[in-house]
Tab-separated table of C-alpha atoms in Angstrom:
chain	number	residue	atom	x	y	z
A	1	MET	CA	16.973	-1.125	5.546
A	2	LYS	CA	19.951	-2.003	7.415
A	3	SER	CA	20.336	-5.078	5.397
A	4	PHE	CA	22.318	-8.057	4.887
A	5	ILE	CA	23.042	-11.265	2.485
A	6	PRO	CA	23.043	-14.015	5.040
A	7	THR	CA	26.252	-16.517	4.332
A	8	TYR	CA	23.572	-18.976	4.194
A	9	PHE	CA	19.624	-18.448	3.853
A	10	LEU	CA	19.023	-17.193	7.679
A	11	SER	CA	22.068	-17.275	9.274
A	12	PRO	CA	22.257	-14.001	10.779
A	13	LEU	CA	21.000	-14.722	14.966
A	14	PHE	CA	19.411	-11.367	15.938
A	15	ILE	CA	15.925	-11.058	16.888
A	16	LEU	CA	13.187	-8.171	15.675
A	17	ILE	CA	11.645	-5.739	18.483
A	18	LEU	CA	10.380	-2.072	18.552
A	19	LEU	CA	8.618	0.103	20.343
A	20	SER	CA	5.670	-0.436	22.806
A	21	ILE	CA	2.642	1.107	24.322
A	22	HIS	CA	0.196	-0.245	26.581
A	23	TYR	CA	-3.232	-1.900	24.906
A	24	CYS	CA	-5.733	0.690	26.004
A	25	HIS	CA	-3.965	3.530	25.882
A	26	SER	CA	-1.000	4.091	23.951
A	27	ILE	CA	2.317	4.686	24.485
A	28	SER	CA	4.050	7.617	22.609
A	29	VAL	CA	7.593	7.362	22.136
A	30	PRO	CA	9.958	10.234	20.843
A	31	ILE	CA	12.422	9.025	18.249
A	32	SER	CA	15.480	11.081	16.822
A	33	TYR	CA	16.891	11.149	13.395
A	34	HIS	CA	20.794	10.577	12.661
A	35	GLY	CA	21.452	12.002	9.566
A	36	GLN	CA	21.179	10.630	5.769
A	37	ARG	CA	21.795	6.917	5.342
A	38	SER	CA	22.013	4.858	2.194
A	39	SER	CA	21.302	0.950	2.539
A	40	LEU	CA	22.739	-2.235	2.152
A	41	ARG	CA	19.893	-4.143	0.562
A	42	ARG	CA	19.319	-7.906	1.822
A	43	GLN	CA	19.557	-10.320	-1.099
A	44	ILE	CA	15.729	-12.036	-0.614
A	45	PRO	CA	16.128	-15.465	-1.599
A	46	SER	CA	14.311	-10.469	4.601
A	47	SER	CA	-2.084	-0.118	32.378
A	48	GLN	CA	-0.081	2.972	31.879
A	49	THR	CA	0.281	5.678	30.037
A	50	GLY	CA	3.238	7.784	29.443
A	51	ILE	CA	6.495	8.355	27.153
A	52	ILE	CA	9.053	5.309	26.828
A	53	PRO	CA	12.399	7.337	26.971
A	54	SER	CA	14.012	8.218	23.936
A	55	ILE	CA	14.933	7.340	20.672
A	56	ILE	CA	18.016	9.260	19.787
A	57	HIS	CA	19.415	10.707	16.602
A	58	SER	CA	23.000	9.655	15.938
A	59	ALA	CA	24.969	10.595	12.002
A	60	SER	CA	22.571	8.326	9.802
A	61	ALA	CA	19.492	7.025	11.870
A	62	PHE	CA	16.335	6.894	13.907
A	63	GLY	CA	17.002	4.942	16.680
A	64	VAL	CA	15.104	3.697	19.689
A	65	SER	CA	15.950	3.294	23.347
A	66	LEU	CA	15.889	-0.735	24.409
A	67	THR	CA	16.362	-2.211	27.650
A	68	VAL	CA	18.700	-5.307	27.178
A	69	GLY	CA	19.850	-7.269	30.069
A	70	ASN	CA	21.348	-4.811	32.641
A	71	SER	CA	22.302	-1.928	29.502
A	72	THR	CA	19.820	0.586	28.241
A	73	LEU	CA	20.860	1.115	24.208
A	74	SER	CA	20.245	2.785	22.000
A	75	VAL	CA	19.640	0.818	18.528
A	76	LEU	CA	18.801	1.325	14.787
A	77	LEU	CA	14.842	1.340	14.288
A	78	ASP	CA	14.500	-0.669	11.210
A	79	THR	CA	11.548	-2.228	9.688
A	80	GLY	CA	13.415	-3.432	6.725
A	81	SER	CA	14.893	-6.448	9.094
A	82	PHE	CA	13.483	-8.606	12.015
A	83	ASP	CA	16.610	-9.585	14.266
A	84	LEU	CA	18.174	-7.616	17.031
A	85	PHE	CA	22.052	-7.711	17.771
A	86	VAL	CA	23.735	-5.538	19.964
A	87	PRO	CA	27.776	-5.260	20.662
A	88	GLY	CA	28.910	-7.641	23.242
A	89	SER	CA	29.605	-6.640	26.617
A	90	GLN	CA	33.410	-8.326	25.928
A	91	SER	CA	35.637	-6.654	23.374
A	92	CYS	CA	33.720	-6.351	20.251
A	93	VAL	CA	36.531	-6.719	17.582
A	94	ARG	CA	36.502	-3.798	15.215
A	95	CYS	CA	33.081	-2.424	16.452
A	96	THR	CA	33.672	1.052	14.358
A	97	PRO	CA	32.747	3.646	14.925
A	98	SER	CA	32.920	2.757	18.541
A	99	PRO	CA	29.355	2.032	19.914
A	100	ALA	CA	27.699	4.305	22.357
A	101	ALA	CA	27.319	1.288	24.696
A	102	TYR	CA	27.801	-2.088	25.029
A	103	TYR	CA	25.450	-4.798	26.207
A	104	ASN	CA	25.595	-6.094	29.820
A	105	PRO	CA	24.106	-9.193	30.755
A	106	SER	CA	21.972	-9.428	33.455
A	107	SER	CA	21.321	-12.552	35.521
A	108	SER	CA	19.031	-14.107	33.504
A	109	TYR	CA	21.541	-14.327	30.611
A	110	SER	CA	22.660	-17.681	28.966
A	111	VAL	CA	24.194	-18.771	25.932
A	112	VAL	CA	22.527	-20.545	23.423
A	113	THR	CA	23.853	-24.199	23.380
A	114	CYS	CA	24.522	-26.659	20.445
A	115	ASN	CA	21.795	-28.830	21.528
A	116	THR	CA	19.088	-26.296	21.053
A	117	PRO	CA	16.646	-27.174	18.273
A	118	SER	CA	17.600	-23.885	16.560
A	119	CYS	CA	20.973	-23.796	16.415
A	120	ALA	CA	20.476	-26.323	13.618
A	121	ARG	CA	19.217	-22.778	11.754
A	122	ILE	CA	22.649	-21.052	12.529
A	123	SER	CA	26.073	-22.390	13.188
A	124	CYS	CA	27.815	-24.833	16.049
A	125	ASN	CA	30.940	-24.157	17.571
A	126	THR	CA	31.569	-28.028	18.770
A	127	SER	CA	34.735	-27.069	20.667
A	128	SER	CA	32.840	-24.902	22.708
A	129	SER	CA	29.099	-26.148	22.483
A	130	GLN	CA	28.103	-22.648	21.588
A	131	CYS	CA	25.975	-21.312	18.742
A	132	PHE	CA	27.010	-18.088	16.412
A	133	SER	CA	25.528	-16.680	13.517
A	134	SER	CA	27.847	-15.146	10.415
A	135	THR	CA	26.118	-12.460	8.299
A	136	THR	CA	27.834	-11.027	5.087
A	137	TYR	CA	27.343	-7.623	3.787
A	138	ILE	CA	27.358	-6.546	0.332
A	139	SER	CA	30.410	-4.344	1.230
A	140	GLY	CA	32.167	-7.731	1.060
A	141	GLY	CA	32.173	-7.230	5.210
A	142	SER	CA	30.516	-9.490	7.800
A	143	VAL	CA	29.654	-9.897	11.305
A	144	THR	CA	30.206	-12.766	14.022
A	145	SER	CA	27.587	-12.793	16.757
A	146	LEU	CA	26.938	-15.446	19.976
A	147	ALA	CA	23.696	-16.542	20.184
A	148	VAL	CA	22.146	-15.561	23.473
A	149	SER	CA	19.651	-15.228	25.909
A	150	ASP	CA	18.331	-12.154	28.427
A	151	ARG	CA	15.544	-9.823	29.395
A	152	VAL	CA	14.379	-7.431	26.985
A	153	SER	CA	11.916	-4.642	27.006
A	154	PHE	CA	11.549	-0.897	26.368
A	155	PRO	CA	12.262	1.591	29.258
A	156	GLY	CA	8.577	2.391	31.298
A	157	LEU	CA	6.983	-1.084	30.413
A	158	ASN	CA	5.706	-2.897	33.347
A	159	ASN	CA	7.549	-6.293	32.112
A	160	SER	CA	10.126	-7.472	30.099
A	161	ALA	CA	10.132	-10.655	28.004
A	162	SER	CA	12.921	-13.520	27.942
A	163	ALA	CA	14.055	-13.330	24.325
A	164	TYR	CA	16.994	-14.702	21.825
A	165	PHE	CA	19.590	-12.625	19.777
A	166	GLY	CA	22.791	-11.660	18.710
A	167	SER	CA	25.246	-10.244	20.950
A	168	ILE	CA	28.310	-9.070	18.298
A	169	ILE	CA	31.692	-10.067	18.873
A	170	SER	CA	33.340	-8.750	15.797
A	171	ILE	CA	32.636	-7.107	12.353
A	172	GLN	CA	35.043	-7.964	9.894
A	173	ALA	CA	37.021	-5.386	7.392
A	174	ASN	CA	34.978	-3.225	4.662
A	175	THR	CA	32.046	-2.293	6.806
A	176	SER	CA	33.456	1.294	6.846
A	177	ALA	CA	31.601	3.036	4.886
A	178	GLU	CA	27.977	1.179	6.246
A	179	SER	CA	28.648	0.174	9.787
A	180	VAL	CA	26.585	-2.226	11.595
A	181	ILE	CA	27.209	0.021	14.328
A	182	VAL	CA	25.781	3.485	13.646
A	183	ASP	CA	27.567	6.285	14.994
A	184	GLY	CA	26.121	7.040	18.418
A	185	LEU	CA	23.824	3.738	18.457
A	186	SER	CA	24.417	0.508	19.938
A	187	GLY	CA	23.028	-2.102	17.377
A	188	ILE	CA	20.205	-2.928	15.241
A	189	ILE	CA	16.396	-3.795	16.371
A	190	GLY	CA	14.377	-5.299	13.032
A	191	ALA	CA	10.108	-5.119	13.169
A	192	ALA	CA	9.582	-6.934	10.124
A	193	TYR	CA	8.255	-10.340	10.093
A	194	GLY	CA	10.953	-13.011	9.264
A	195	ILE	CA	11.173	-15.505	6.356
A	196	GLY	CA	8.275	-17.901	6.752
A	197	GLY	CA	7.177	-16.289	9.819
A	198	TYR	CA	9.641	-18.420	11.777
A	199	SER	CA	12.033	-17.112	14.621
A	200	ARG	CA	15.521	-18.771	14.132
A	201	TYR	CA	15.480	-20.070	17.645
A	202	THR	CA	11.984	-22.268	17.813
A	203	ASN	CA	10.352	-24.100	14.899
A	204	ASN	CA	7.507	-22.320	15.785
A	205	VAL	CA	5.556	-20.328	13.159
A	206	GLY	CA	4.682	-16.953	13.490
A	207	TYR	CA	7.083	-16.284	16.849
A	208	GLY	CA	7.721	-13.493	15.211
A	209	GLY	CA	10.506	-12.358	17.263
A	210	ILE	CA	11.084	-9.805	20.151
A	211	PHE	CA	8.553	-7.638	19.058
A	212	ASP	CA	6.157	-10.014	19.584
A	213	LEU	CA	7.436	-11.086	23.108
A	214	ILE	CA	7.300	-7.928	24.255
A	215	ALA	CA	3.987	-7.247	23.011
A	216	ASN	CA	2.898	-10.378	24.750
A	217	ALA	CA	4.444	-9.724	27.981
A	218	ASN	CA	2.793	-6.390	28.211
A	219	GLY	CA	-0.529	-7.350	26.781
A	220	LEU	CA	0.085	-5.217	23.976
A	221	PRO	CA	-1.760	-5.941	20.222
A	222	ASN	CA	1.063	-6.011	17.284
A	223	ILE	CA	0.699	-2.571	16.017
A	224	PHE	CA	3.295	0.397	16.130
A	225	SER	CA	2.850	3.487	13.909
A	226	LEU	CA	5.725	5.782	13.183
A	227	CYS	CA	5.497	9.612	12.582
A	228	LEU	CA	8.917	10.738	11.578
A	229	ASP	CA	10.640	14.317	11.051
A	230	PHE	CA	13.833	16.130	12.005
A	231	ASN	CA	12.252	17.772	15.116
A	232	ARG	CA	10.307	15.680	16.872
A	233	PRO	CA	9.850	12.404	15.359
A	234	TRP	CA	8.085	9.599	17.303
A	235	MET	CA	6.847	6.049	17.249
A	236	SER	CA	3.323	4.730	19.291
A	237	PHE	CA	2.662	1.065	20.046
A	238	GLY	CA	-0.355	-0.666	20.913
A	239	GLU	CA	-2.986	1.883	19.269
A	240	ASN	CA	-5.640	0.571	16.894
A	241	PHE	CA	-6.011	2.753	14.016
A	242	TYR	CA	-8.120	0.355	11.793
A	243	GLY	CA	-11.363	1.943	11.168
A	244	ASN	CA	-10.012	5.443	11.489
A	245	PRO	CA	-10.952	7.168	8.576
A	246	SER	CA	-8.175	9.223	8.417
A	247	PHE	CA	-5.928	6.342	7.053
A	248	ASN	CA	-5.990	4.408	4.015
A	249	TRP	CA	-4.611	1.057	3.928
A	250	VAL	CA	-2.188	-1.169	1.472
A	251	ALA	CA	-2.475	-4.898	2.070
A	252	VAL	CA	0.798	-6.674	3.415
A	253	ASN	CA	2.813	-9.246	1.666
A	254	THR	CA	4.879	-11.012	4.187
A	255	SER	CA	6.244	-13.933	2.143
A	256	LEU	CA	9.847	-12.086	1.758
A	257	GLY	CA	9.502	-11.510	5.596
A	258	TYR	CA	9.175	-7.690	5.025
A	259	TYR	CA	6.515	-4.778	4.781
A	260	GLY	CA	6.009	-5.641	1.063
A	261	TYR	CA	2.954	-4.333	-0.649
A	262	GLN	CA	1.765	-3.495	-4.524
A	263	TRP	CA	2.341	-0.631	-7.075
A	264	SER	CA	-0.446	-0.713	-10.251
A	265	ASP	CA	1.786	1.959	-11.497
A	266	ILE	CA	4.506	4.590	-11.438
A	267	LEU	CA	3.733	8.366	-12.539
A	268	LEU	CA	6.012	11.351	-13.252
A	269	LEU	CA	3.803	14.662	-13.138
A	270	PRO	CA	5.692	17.604	-14.416
A	271	SER	CA	6.036	21.046	-13.170
A	272	THR	CA	4.958	22.661	-16.334
A	273	SER	CA	1.793	24.063	-17.552
A	274	GLY	CA	-0.081	22.910	-20.429
A	275	SER	CA	0.113	19.811	-22.857
A	276	ALA	CA	3.290	18.777	-21.287
A	277	SER	CA	2.366	18.845	-17.515
A	278	THR	CA	0.037	15.710	-18.575
A	279	PRO	CA	1.525	12.414	-16.124
A	280	ARG	CA	3.350	10.001	-17.841
A	281	SER	CA	3.531	6.664	-16.767
A	282	LEU	CA	6.590	4.725	-16.733
A	283	GLY	CA	4.595	1.908	-18.930
A	284	ILE	CA	5.503	-0.923	-16.848
A	285	SER	CA	2.843	-3.305	-15.977
A	286	ALA	CA	1.621	-4.157	-12.648
A	287	GLY	CA	3.394	-7.653	-12.446
A	288	VAL	CA	6.486	-6.489	-13.536
A	289	LEU	CA	6.377	-3.672	-10.810
A	290	ASN	CA	5.532	-6.276	-8.367
A	291	ASN	CA	7.675	-9.278	-8.867
A	292	PRO	CA	8.874	-8.581	-6.106
A	293	GLY	CA	6.952	-5.402	-5.240
A	294	PRO	CA	8.251	-2.836	-2.561
A	295	VAL	CA	9.323	-3.074	0.741
A	296	VAL	CA	8.742	-0.076	3.288
A	297	ASP	CA	11.797	0.419	5.357
A	298	SER	CA	12.771	2.644	7.605
A	299	GLY	CA	16.393	1.508	8.189
A	300	THR	CA	16.826	3.129	4.580
A	301	THR	CA	16.949	7.143	3.637
A	302	GLY	CA	15.643	7.172	0.353
A	303	VAL	CA	13.916	4.962	-2.537
A	304	TYR	CA	15.750	2.298	-4.123
A	305	LEU	CA	14.065	0.911	-7.335
A	306	ARG	CA	14.873	-2.248	-9.199
A	307	ASP	CA	16.973	-1.782	-11.843
A	308	ASP	CA	14.976	-3.025	-14.609
A	309	ILE	CA	12.508	0.005	-12.974
A	310	PHE	CA	15.002	2.390	-12.534
A	311	ASN	CA	15.614	2.087	-15.968
A	312	GLN	CA	12.646	2.978	-17.225
A	313	PHE	CA	11.983	5.747	-14.938
A	314	PHE	CA	15.424	7.603	-16.015
A	315	ALA	CA	14.381	7.258	-19.871
A	316	THR	CA	10.774	8.685	-18.961
A	317	LEU	CA	12.641	11.758	-16.947
A	318	GLN	CA	14.803	12.173	-20.042
A	319	SER	CA	11.650	12.249	-22.344
A	320	TYR	CA	10.630	15.842	-20.901
A	321	CYS	CA	13.979	17.161	-21.807
A	322	ASN	CA	12.831	18.727	-25.070
A	323	THR	CA	10.752	20.715	-23.382
A	324	THR	CA	12.129	21.304	-19.899
A	325	ASN	CA	15.767	21.101	-18.727
A	326	LEU	CA	15.975	18.936	-16.084
A	327	VAL	CA	19.898	19.828	-14.937
A	328	GLY	CA	21.755	16.704	-14.077
A	329	THR	CA	19.612	15.051	-16.108
A	330	CYS	CA	19.244	16.085	-19.868
A	331	GLY	CA	22.209	15.514	-21.836
A	332	GLN	CA	23.735	13.261	-19.241
A	333	SER	CA	24.464	9.172	-19.156
A	334	LEU	CA	22.951	7.665	-16.494
A	335	GLU	CA	26.727	7.462	-14.589
A	336	ASN	CA	27.414	10.927	-15.052
A	337	SER	CA	23.471	12.331	-14.167
A	338	ILE	CA	22.403	13.290	-10.553
A	339	PHE	CA	21.444	9.864	-9.435
A	340	TYR	CA	25.303	9.262	-9.505
A	341	ALA	CA	26.746	12.400	-8.437
A	342	SER	CA	25.791	16.157	-6.888
A	343	TYR	CA	25.186	18.901	-8.801
A	344	SER	CA	24.575	22.298	-7.716
A	345	LEU	CA	21.311	23.300	-8.607
A	346	THR	CA	19.004	26.381	-7.825
A	347	THR	CA	15.697	26.273	-6.266
A	348	GLN	CA	14.112	26.759	-9.622
A	349	GLN	CA	16.020	23.968	-11.024
A	350	ILE	CA	14.605	21.766	-8.510
A	351	ALA	CA	11.317	22.952	-9.215
A	352	ALA	CA	11.412	21.598	-12.638
A	353	TYR	CA	12.080	17.842	-12.018
A	354	PRO	CA	8.675	16.237	-11.770
A	355	THR	CA	6.522	15.169	-8.676
A	356	ILE	CA	6.542	11.194	-8.486
A	357	GLN	CA	3.659	9.559	-7.760
A	358	PHE	CA	3.603	5.760	-6.555
A	359	VAL	CA	0.506	4.475	-7.118
A	360	SER	CA	-1.300	1.330	-4.964
A	361	PRO	CA	-4.418	-0.625	-4.760
A	362	CYS	CA	-5.602	0.133	-1.071
A	363	GLU	CA	-8.326	-0.060	1.389
A	364	ILE	CA	-10.283	3.466	1.791
A	365	ASN	CA	-13.098	3.174	4.808
A	366	GLY	CA	-13.675	-0.783	4.425
A	367	SER	CA	-13.470	-0.506	0.486
A	368	ARG	CA	-10.765	-2.560	-0.776
A	369	SER	CA	-11.601	-1.834	-4.587
A	370	ALA	CA	-9.817	1.720	-3.971
A	371	SER	CA	-6.620	3.384	-5.447
A	372	CYS	CA	-4.268	5.410	-3.288
A	373	VAL	CA	-1.147	7.675	-4.734
A	374	TYR	CA	1.745	8.638	-2.550
A	375	SER	CA	3.576	11.298	-3.946
A	376	LEU	CA	6.773	12.797	-3.847
A	377	ALA	CA	7.507	16.395	-4.813
A	378	PRO	CA	10.945	17.466	-6.169
A	379	GLN	CA	11.497	19.370	-2.684
A	380	ASP	CA	11.031	16.186	-1.141
A	381	TYR	CA	13.267	13.677	-2.474
A	382	PHE	CA	16.490	16.221	-3.357
A	383	LEU	CA	18.785	15.823	-0.730
A	384	ASN	CA	21.161	18.525	0.130
A	385	VAL	CA	25.107	17.638	0.364
A	386	ALA	CA	28.218	19.269	0.568
A	387	GLN	CA	28.795	19.628	-2.780
A	388	GLY	CA	25.208	20.529	-4.007
A	389	GLN	CA	22.328	18.313	-4.531
A	390	VAL	CA	21.508	14.391	-4.642
A	391	THR	CA	18.444	12.651	-5.332
A	392	SER	CA	17.236	10.345	-2.985
A	393	PHE	CA	16.060	7.979	-5.884
A	394	VAL	CA	18.562	4.970	-6.068
A	395	ARG	CA	19.510	2.181	-8.692
A	396	ALA	CA	19.220	-0.708	-6.459
A	397	GLY	CA	21.922	-2.548	-8.491
A	398	GLY	CA	20.143	-5.710	-8.878
A	399	ASN	CA	16.126	-7.034	-9.374
A	400	ASP	CA	15.607	-8.093	-6.074
A	401	VAL	CA	13.200	-5.667	-4.592
A	402	SER	CA	12.296	-2.099	-4.416
A	403	ILE	CA	12.844	-0.465	-1.094
A	404	VAL	CA	10.652	2.767	-0.157
A	405	GLY	CA	12.020	4.404	3.005
A	406	VAL	CA	12.034	7.407	5.241
A	407	ILE	CA	11.943	10.072	2.521
A	408	LEU	CA	8.392	8.982	1.996
A	409	MET	CA	7.568	7.912	5.576
A	410	LEU	CA	8.396	11.815	6.598
A	411	LYS	CA	5.270	12.607	4.530
A	412	TYR	CA	2.797	10.839	6.458
A	413	HIS	CA	1.991	8.868	9.919
A	414	VAL	CA	2.969	5.310	9.037
A	415	VAL	CA	1.042	2.298	10.694
A	416	PHE	CA	2.519	-1.168	10.629
A	417	ASP	CA	-0.520	-3.075	11.538
A	418	ARG	CA	0.710	-6.481	12.338
A	419	VAL	CA	-2.782	-7.503	13.560
A	420	HIS	CA	-4.844	-7.088	10.520
A	421	GLY	CA	-1.725	-7.592	8.038
A	422	LEU	CA	-1.650	-4.002	6.619
A	423	VAL	CA	0.214	-0.647	6.479
A	424	GLY	CA	-1.618	2.497	6.883
A	425	PHE	CA	-0.892	5.923	5.848
A	426	ALA	CA	-2.486	9.295	7.036
A	427	ASN	CA	-1.946	13.056	6.887
A	428	ARG	CA	0.771	14.054	9.692
A	429	SER	CA	-1.603	16.060	11.027
A	430	THR	CA	-2.983	12.686	13.172
A	431	CYS	CA	0.389	12.618	14.015
A	432	ASN	CA	0.396	13.847	17.933
A	433	LEU	CA	1.360	13.065	21.321
A	434	SER	CA	-1.653	13.014	23.145
């Protein structure tokens, strides 16, 4: 989740968008990976067939190609936010690292003025009569954007849509560790719902943003899917997978504006045999796990557990230390553990860690009383870094929300079905470009 703490309830000015495909003939889009990415969480009070040109890898994210005005930009693909913003064609102060390209306005370009009703949702510069947004980050930095309107689409689609978004004017200090300009990309595109279903540019509930505008302009349903990997990642838009028996589905809670769903339990399944191999629950009730529940986010690398959940997760891991030496966990405080520092682990030491199972109420083949398990083996959640290994499980630093990121999405074909209000998971064998 390329996430933000708004200075006000919904202060940033961006609009959401993702990839498109034709309604009956799904367009598959190759996407690319840009390395490991840590998350800045938003504090939640957030007739044609073919391949659309590329999604690109940078240093730390998956990105997608997007036509904005007269520019084709590669922007971070983020299901954990709901806006679009790109570096302005004029000087973008302290855009670090430098964007791969800048937004070049078309003849349809216009500036959102203060008398636009939606400007009341953000900020107005009375001297220039122009609307601005300012977004403050957990790191202490902030981004200032000018509210503009222009044509937006995906390369290869027949129709573009007129949309509002943020043209970045400046990025203030303290964002160097987690810049909004990811190396090799030019901005960010969000595909979540938006808080309350509102666009900050209209008073219409359900407007939803650029994603919806491009879909409507091309006669497409609001359904997209992601098959993420490090070789040939891709995305489709417009193909309806609901009813496909290969998928199971979790209901989406959009009250926070994101793809939130529910956990009924979190289990640890040890690698050892015998009585020690019995799965152990964290022992946290579903009511607590889902207050609030997790969010599916393509803009975050790992799994961010709320502090209360993570503390119990770490304690449950340490409960195995009498029978299994979990290097980096046993005999360590949380602050000195592998969750806060890198350790050099052998393959066998990694394999000693348990498989983590996330259990969710789900729908399978039309039955809505099913229970589904989504698993991460230690080989999935340990990451190699220069100094050794770290895990992709992160203590969130608060109890606002848990985030399930790319590390789990790499194991599945994931469908974001905005028509039925569901997120679907299937075996990666369903990933194909045909």
